[in-house]
Coordinates of C-alpha atoms in Angstrom, one line a residue:
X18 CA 0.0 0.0 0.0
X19 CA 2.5 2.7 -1.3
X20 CA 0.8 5.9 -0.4
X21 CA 3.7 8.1 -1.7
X22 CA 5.3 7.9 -5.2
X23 CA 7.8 10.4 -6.9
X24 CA 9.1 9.8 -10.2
X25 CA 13.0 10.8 -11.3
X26 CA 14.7 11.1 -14.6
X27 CA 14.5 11.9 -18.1
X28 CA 12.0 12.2 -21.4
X29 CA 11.2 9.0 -20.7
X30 CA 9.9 9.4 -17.2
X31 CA 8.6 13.1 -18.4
X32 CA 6.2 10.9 -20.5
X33 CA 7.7 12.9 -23.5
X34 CA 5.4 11.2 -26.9
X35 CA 2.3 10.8 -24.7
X36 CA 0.4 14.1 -25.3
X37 CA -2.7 14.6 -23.0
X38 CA -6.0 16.1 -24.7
X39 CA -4.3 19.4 -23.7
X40 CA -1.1 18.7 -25.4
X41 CA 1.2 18.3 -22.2
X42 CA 2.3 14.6 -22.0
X43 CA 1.5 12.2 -19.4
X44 CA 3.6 9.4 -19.8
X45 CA 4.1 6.0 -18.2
X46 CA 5.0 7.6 -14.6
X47 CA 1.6 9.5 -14.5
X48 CA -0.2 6.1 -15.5
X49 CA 1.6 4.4 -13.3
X50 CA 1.0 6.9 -10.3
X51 CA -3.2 6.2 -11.2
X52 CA -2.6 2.3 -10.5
X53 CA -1.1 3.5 -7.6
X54 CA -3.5 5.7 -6.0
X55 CA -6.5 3.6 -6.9
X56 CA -5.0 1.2 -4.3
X57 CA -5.4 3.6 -1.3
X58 CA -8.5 5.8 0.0
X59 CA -9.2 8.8 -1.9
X60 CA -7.0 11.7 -1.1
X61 CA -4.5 9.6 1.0
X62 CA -1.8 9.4 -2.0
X63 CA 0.9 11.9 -3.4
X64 CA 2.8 11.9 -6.2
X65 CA 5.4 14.3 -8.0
X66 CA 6.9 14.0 -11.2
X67 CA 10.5 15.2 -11.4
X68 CA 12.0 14.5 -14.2
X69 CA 12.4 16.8 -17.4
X70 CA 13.3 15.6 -21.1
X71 CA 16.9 16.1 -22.5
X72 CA 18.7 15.7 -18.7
X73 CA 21.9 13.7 -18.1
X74 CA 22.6 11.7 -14.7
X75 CA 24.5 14.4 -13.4
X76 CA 21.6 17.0 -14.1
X77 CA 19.3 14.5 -12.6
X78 CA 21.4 13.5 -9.6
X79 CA 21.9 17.7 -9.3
X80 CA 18.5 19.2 -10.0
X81 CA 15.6 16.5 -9.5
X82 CA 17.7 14.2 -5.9
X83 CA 17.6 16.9 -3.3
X84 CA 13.6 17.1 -3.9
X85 CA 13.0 13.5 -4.3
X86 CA 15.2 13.3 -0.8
X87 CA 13.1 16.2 0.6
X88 CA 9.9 14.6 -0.1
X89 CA 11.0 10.9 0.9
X90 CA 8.4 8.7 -0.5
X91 CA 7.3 5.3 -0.1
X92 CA 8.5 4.9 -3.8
X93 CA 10.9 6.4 -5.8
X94 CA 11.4 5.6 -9.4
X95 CA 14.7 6.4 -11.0
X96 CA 16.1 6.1 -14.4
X97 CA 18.8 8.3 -15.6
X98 CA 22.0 7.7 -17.7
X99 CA 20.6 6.9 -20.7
X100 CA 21.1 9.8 -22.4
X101 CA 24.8 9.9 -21.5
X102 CA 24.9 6.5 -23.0
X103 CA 24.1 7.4 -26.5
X104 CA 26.6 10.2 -26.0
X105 CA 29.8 9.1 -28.3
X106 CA 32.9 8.7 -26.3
X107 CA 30.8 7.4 -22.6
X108 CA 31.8 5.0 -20.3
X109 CA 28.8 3.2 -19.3
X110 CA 31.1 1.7 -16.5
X111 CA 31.6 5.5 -15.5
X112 CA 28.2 6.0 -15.9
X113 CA 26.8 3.4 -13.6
X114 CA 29.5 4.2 -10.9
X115 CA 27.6 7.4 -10.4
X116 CA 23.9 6.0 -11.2
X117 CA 24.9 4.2 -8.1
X118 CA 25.9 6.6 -5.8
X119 CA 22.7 8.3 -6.7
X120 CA 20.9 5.0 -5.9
X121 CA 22.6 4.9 -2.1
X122 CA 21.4 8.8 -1.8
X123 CA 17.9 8.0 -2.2
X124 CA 18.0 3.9 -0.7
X125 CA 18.8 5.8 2.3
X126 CA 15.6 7.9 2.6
X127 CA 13.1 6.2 0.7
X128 CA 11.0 3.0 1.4
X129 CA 11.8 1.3 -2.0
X130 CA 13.9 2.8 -5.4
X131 CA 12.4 1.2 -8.9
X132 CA 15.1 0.9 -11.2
X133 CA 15.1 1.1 -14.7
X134 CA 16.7 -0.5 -17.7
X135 CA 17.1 1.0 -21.2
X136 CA 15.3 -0.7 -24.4
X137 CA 16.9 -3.0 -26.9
X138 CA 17.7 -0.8 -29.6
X139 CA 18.1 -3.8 -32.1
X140 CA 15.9 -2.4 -34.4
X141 CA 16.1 1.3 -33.9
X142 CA 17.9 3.2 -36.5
X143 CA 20.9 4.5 -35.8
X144 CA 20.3 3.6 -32.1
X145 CA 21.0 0.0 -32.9
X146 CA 24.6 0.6 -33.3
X147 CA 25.1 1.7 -29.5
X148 CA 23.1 -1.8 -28.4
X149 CA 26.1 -3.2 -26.8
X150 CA 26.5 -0.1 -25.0
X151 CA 23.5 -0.5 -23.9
X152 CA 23.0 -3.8 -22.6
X153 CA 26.7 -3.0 -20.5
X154 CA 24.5 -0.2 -18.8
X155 CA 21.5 -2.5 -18.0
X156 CA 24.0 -5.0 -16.7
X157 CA 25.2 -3.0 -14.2
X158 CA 21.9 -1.3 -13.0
X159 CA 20.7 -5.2 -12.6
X160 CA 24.2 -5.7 -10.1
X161 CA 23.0 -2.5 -8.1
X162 CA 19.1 -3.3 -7.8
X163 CA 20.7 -6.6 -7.0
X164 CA 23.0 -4.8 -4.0
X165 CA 20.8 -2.8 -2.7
X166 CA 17.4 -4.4 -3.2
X167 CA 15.6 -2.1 -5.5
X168 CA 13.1 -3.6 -7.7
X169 CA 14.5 -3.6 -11.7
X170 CA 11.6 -2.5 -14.1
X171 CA 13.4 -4.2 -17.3
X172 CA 12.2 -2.5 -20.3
X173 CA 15.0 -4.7 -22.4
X174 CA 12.6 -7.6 -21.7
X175 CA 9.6 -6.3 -22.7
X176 CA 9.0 -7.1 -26.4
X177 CA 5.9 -5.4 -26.5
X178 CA 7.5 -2.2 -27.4
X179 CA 9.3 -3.3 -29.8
X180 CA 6.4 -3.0 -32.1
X181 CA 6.8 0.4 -34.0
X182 CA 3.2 1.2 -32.8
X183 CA 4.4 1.6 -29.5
X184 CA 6.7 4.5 -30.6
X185 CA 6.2 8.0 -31.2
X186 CA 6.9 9.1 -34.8
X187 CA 10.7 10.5 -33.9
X188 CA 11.4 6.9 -33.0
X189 CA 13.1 8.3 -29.8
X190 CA 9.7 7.7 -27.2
X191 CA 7.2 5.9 -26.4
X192 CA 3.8 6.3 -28.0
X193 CA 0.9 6.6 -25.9
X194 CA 0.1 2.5 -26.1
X195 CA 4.0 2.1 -25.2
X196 CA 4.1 4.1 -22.0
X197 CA 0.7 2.4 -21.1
X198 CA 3.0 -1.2 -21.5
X199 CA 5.5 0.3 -19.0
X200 CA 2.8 1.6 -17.2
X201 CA 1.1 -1.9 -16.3
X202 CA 4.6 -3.7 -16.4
X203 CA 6.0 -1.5 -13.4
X204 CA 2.7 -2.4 -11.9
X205 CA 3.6 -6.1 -12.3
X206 CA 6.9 -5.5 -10.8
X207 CA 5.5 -4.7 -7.8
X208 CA 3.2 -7.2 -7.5
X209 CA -0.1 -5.4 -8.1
X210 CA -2.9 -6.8 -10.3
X211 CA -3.4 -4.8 -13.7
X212 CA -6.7 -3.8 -15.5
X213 CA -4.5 -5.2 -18.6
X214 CA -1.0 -7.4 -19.9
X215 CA 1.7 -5.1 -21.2
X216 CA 3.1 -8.4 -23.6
X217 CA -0.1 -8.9 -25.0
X218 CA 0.6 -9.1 -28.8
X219 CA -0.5 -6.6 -31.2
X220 CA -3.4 -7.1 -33.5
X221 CA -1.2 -8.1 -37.4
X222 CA 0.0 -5.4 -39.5
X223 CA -0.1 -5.4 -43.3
X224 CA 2.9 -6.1 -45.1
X225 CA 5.1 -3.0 -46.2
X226 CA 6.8 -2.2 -49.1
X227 CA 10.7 -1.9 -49.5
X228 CA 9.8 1.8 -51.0
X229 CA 7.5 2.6 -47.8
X230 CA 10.0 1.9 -45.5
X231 CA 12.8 3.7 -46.9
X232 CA 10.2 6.6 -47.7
X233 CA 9.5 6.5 -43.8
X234 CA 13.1 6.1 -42.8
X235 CA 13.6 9.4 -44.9
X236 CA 11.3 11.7 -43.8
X237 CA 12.5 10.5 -40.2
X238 CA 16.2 11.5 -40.9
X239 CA 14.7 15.0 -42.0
X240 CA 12.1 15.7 -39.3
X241 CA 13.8 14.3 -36.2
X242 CA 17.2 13.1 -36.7
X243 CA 19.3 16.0 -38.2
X244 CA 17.6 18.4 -36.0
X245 CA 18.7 16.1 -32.9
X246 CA 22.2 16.1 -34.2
X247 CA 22.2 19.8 -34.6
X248 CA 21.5 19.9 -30.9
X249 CA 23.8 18.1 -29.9
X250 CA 26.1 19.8 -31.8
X251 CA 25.3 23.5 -30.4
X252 CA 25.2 22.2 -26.9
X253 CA 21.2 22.4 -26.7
X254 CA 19.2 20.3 -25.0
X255 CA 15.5 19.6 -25.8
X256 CA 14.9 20.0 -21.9
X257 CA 16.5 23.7 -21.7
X258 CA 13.4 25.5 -20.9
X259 CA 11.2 23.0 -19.5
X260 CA 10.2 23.2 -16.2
X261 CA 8.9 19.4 -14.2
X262 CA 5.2 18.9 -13.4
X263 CA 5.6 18.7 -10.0
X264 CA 2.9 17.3 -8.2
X265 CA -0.2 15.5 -9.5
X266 CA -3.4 15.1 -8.8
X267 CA -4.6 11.3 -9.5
X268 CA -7.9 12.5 -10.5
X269 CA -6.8 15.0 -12.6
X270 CA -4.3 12.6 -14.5
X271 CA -7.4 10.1 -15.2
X272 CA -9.4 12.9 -16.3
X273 CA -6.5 13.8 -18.6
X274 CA -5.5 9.7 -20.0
X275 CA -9.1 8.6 -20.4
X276 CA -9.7 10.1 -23.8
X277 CA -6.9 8.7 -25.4
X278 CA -6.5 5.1 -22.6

């Protein structure tokens, strides 16, 4: 009966490619937060959402740790380093040496830390080439939920989402189906019973055409990709001017997810 629940990290956790019927996303924190608080009496759960596209570990650990710390909650859910991973030149042995002293900051305080892994990137363009990097990453953020006893919410085992319908169109997030999979799978890591299975299979697609895919795998590169490199390349990130949610309202989360659930 976790009556507290603040969520820490990046895009992914921002629920960046889930847009609400106002436009702001939700994402599979704020769904996750709703399975949550249906489990307690109403008005005797809290929940803050931290985490802000674009952010690396060290931004994280700086910017979103002292308030998850302050607020100490019967869950915490952290995942962070990714986007240092895809960085060229990382360490991801580096990197995980300070994903877990970040770990040991908020073990200390809070009733249970929810790890995360990062997808298998087999058949993401571009992405696909870093998949060893990768899957060194998730090995060592297994060995630390392992040390300290945190609960591992595997995304590299979840072959739902690897089903381009649960992907936005820049191929970089979620959908709003795939953070509802992550949603009911971080559910199941916990033990709770879900209103649905996150590896159910997808109804069939229709065959595509070499020429469709490569027209798709254009207008990608065009829309999403070069401008992602250009960031990169200036120093931007997508996250400069964004600002976290904060905390949530349960209620007002449903009344936001159930046009597009």
């Amino acid at each position: 009966m976790i009556g507290s629940y603040v969520a820490v990290g990046d895009s992914f956790t921002e629920g960046v490619g889930d847009p609400g019927p106002d436009g702001a996303f939700v994402g599979w924190a704020d769904r996750f937060a709703v399975l949550l608080a249906d489990r307690r009496p109403e008005g005797d759960f809290t929940y803050a959402n931290l985490a802000v596209r674009g952010k690396l570990l060290d931004q994280v650990v700086e910017d979103q740790l002292p308030k998850a710390v302050e607020l100490a909650p019967d869950l915490v859910s952290f995942c962070a380093g990714g986007n240092d991973i895809i960085r060229p030149g990382t360490d991801p042995d580096e990197v995980a040496e300070r994903f877990e002293r970040a770990v040991v900051r908020l073990a200390e305080v809070c009733g249970t830390v929810m790890v995360t892994t990062g997808f298998d990137t087999r058949d993401v363009p571009v992405l696909k080439r870093l998949r060893g990097k990768i899957a060194t990453y998730n090995g060592h953020v297994r060995a630390i939920a392992d040390r300290y006893g945190c609960p591992v919410l595997d995304l590299w085992s979840l072959r739902t989402v690897q089903d381009r319908r649960a992907w936005d169109s820049d191929r970089l997030h979620l959908s709003a189906d795939g953070h509802t999979r992550v949603a009911l799978r971080a559910g199941q890591v916990l033990g709770l019973d879900v209103p649905a299975d996150p590896d159910q299979a997808w109804p069939p697609l229709p065959p595509r055409g070499t020429l469709s895919v490569r027209r798709d795998d254009v207008h990608w590169a065009r829309e999403y990709l070069v401008p992602w490199i250009g960031r990169r390349l200036r120093g931007e990130s997508s996250g400069d001017h964004v600002t976290a949610k904060g905390a949530l309202s349960p209620d007002d989360i449903k009344s936001r997810i159930a046009p597009v659930a």
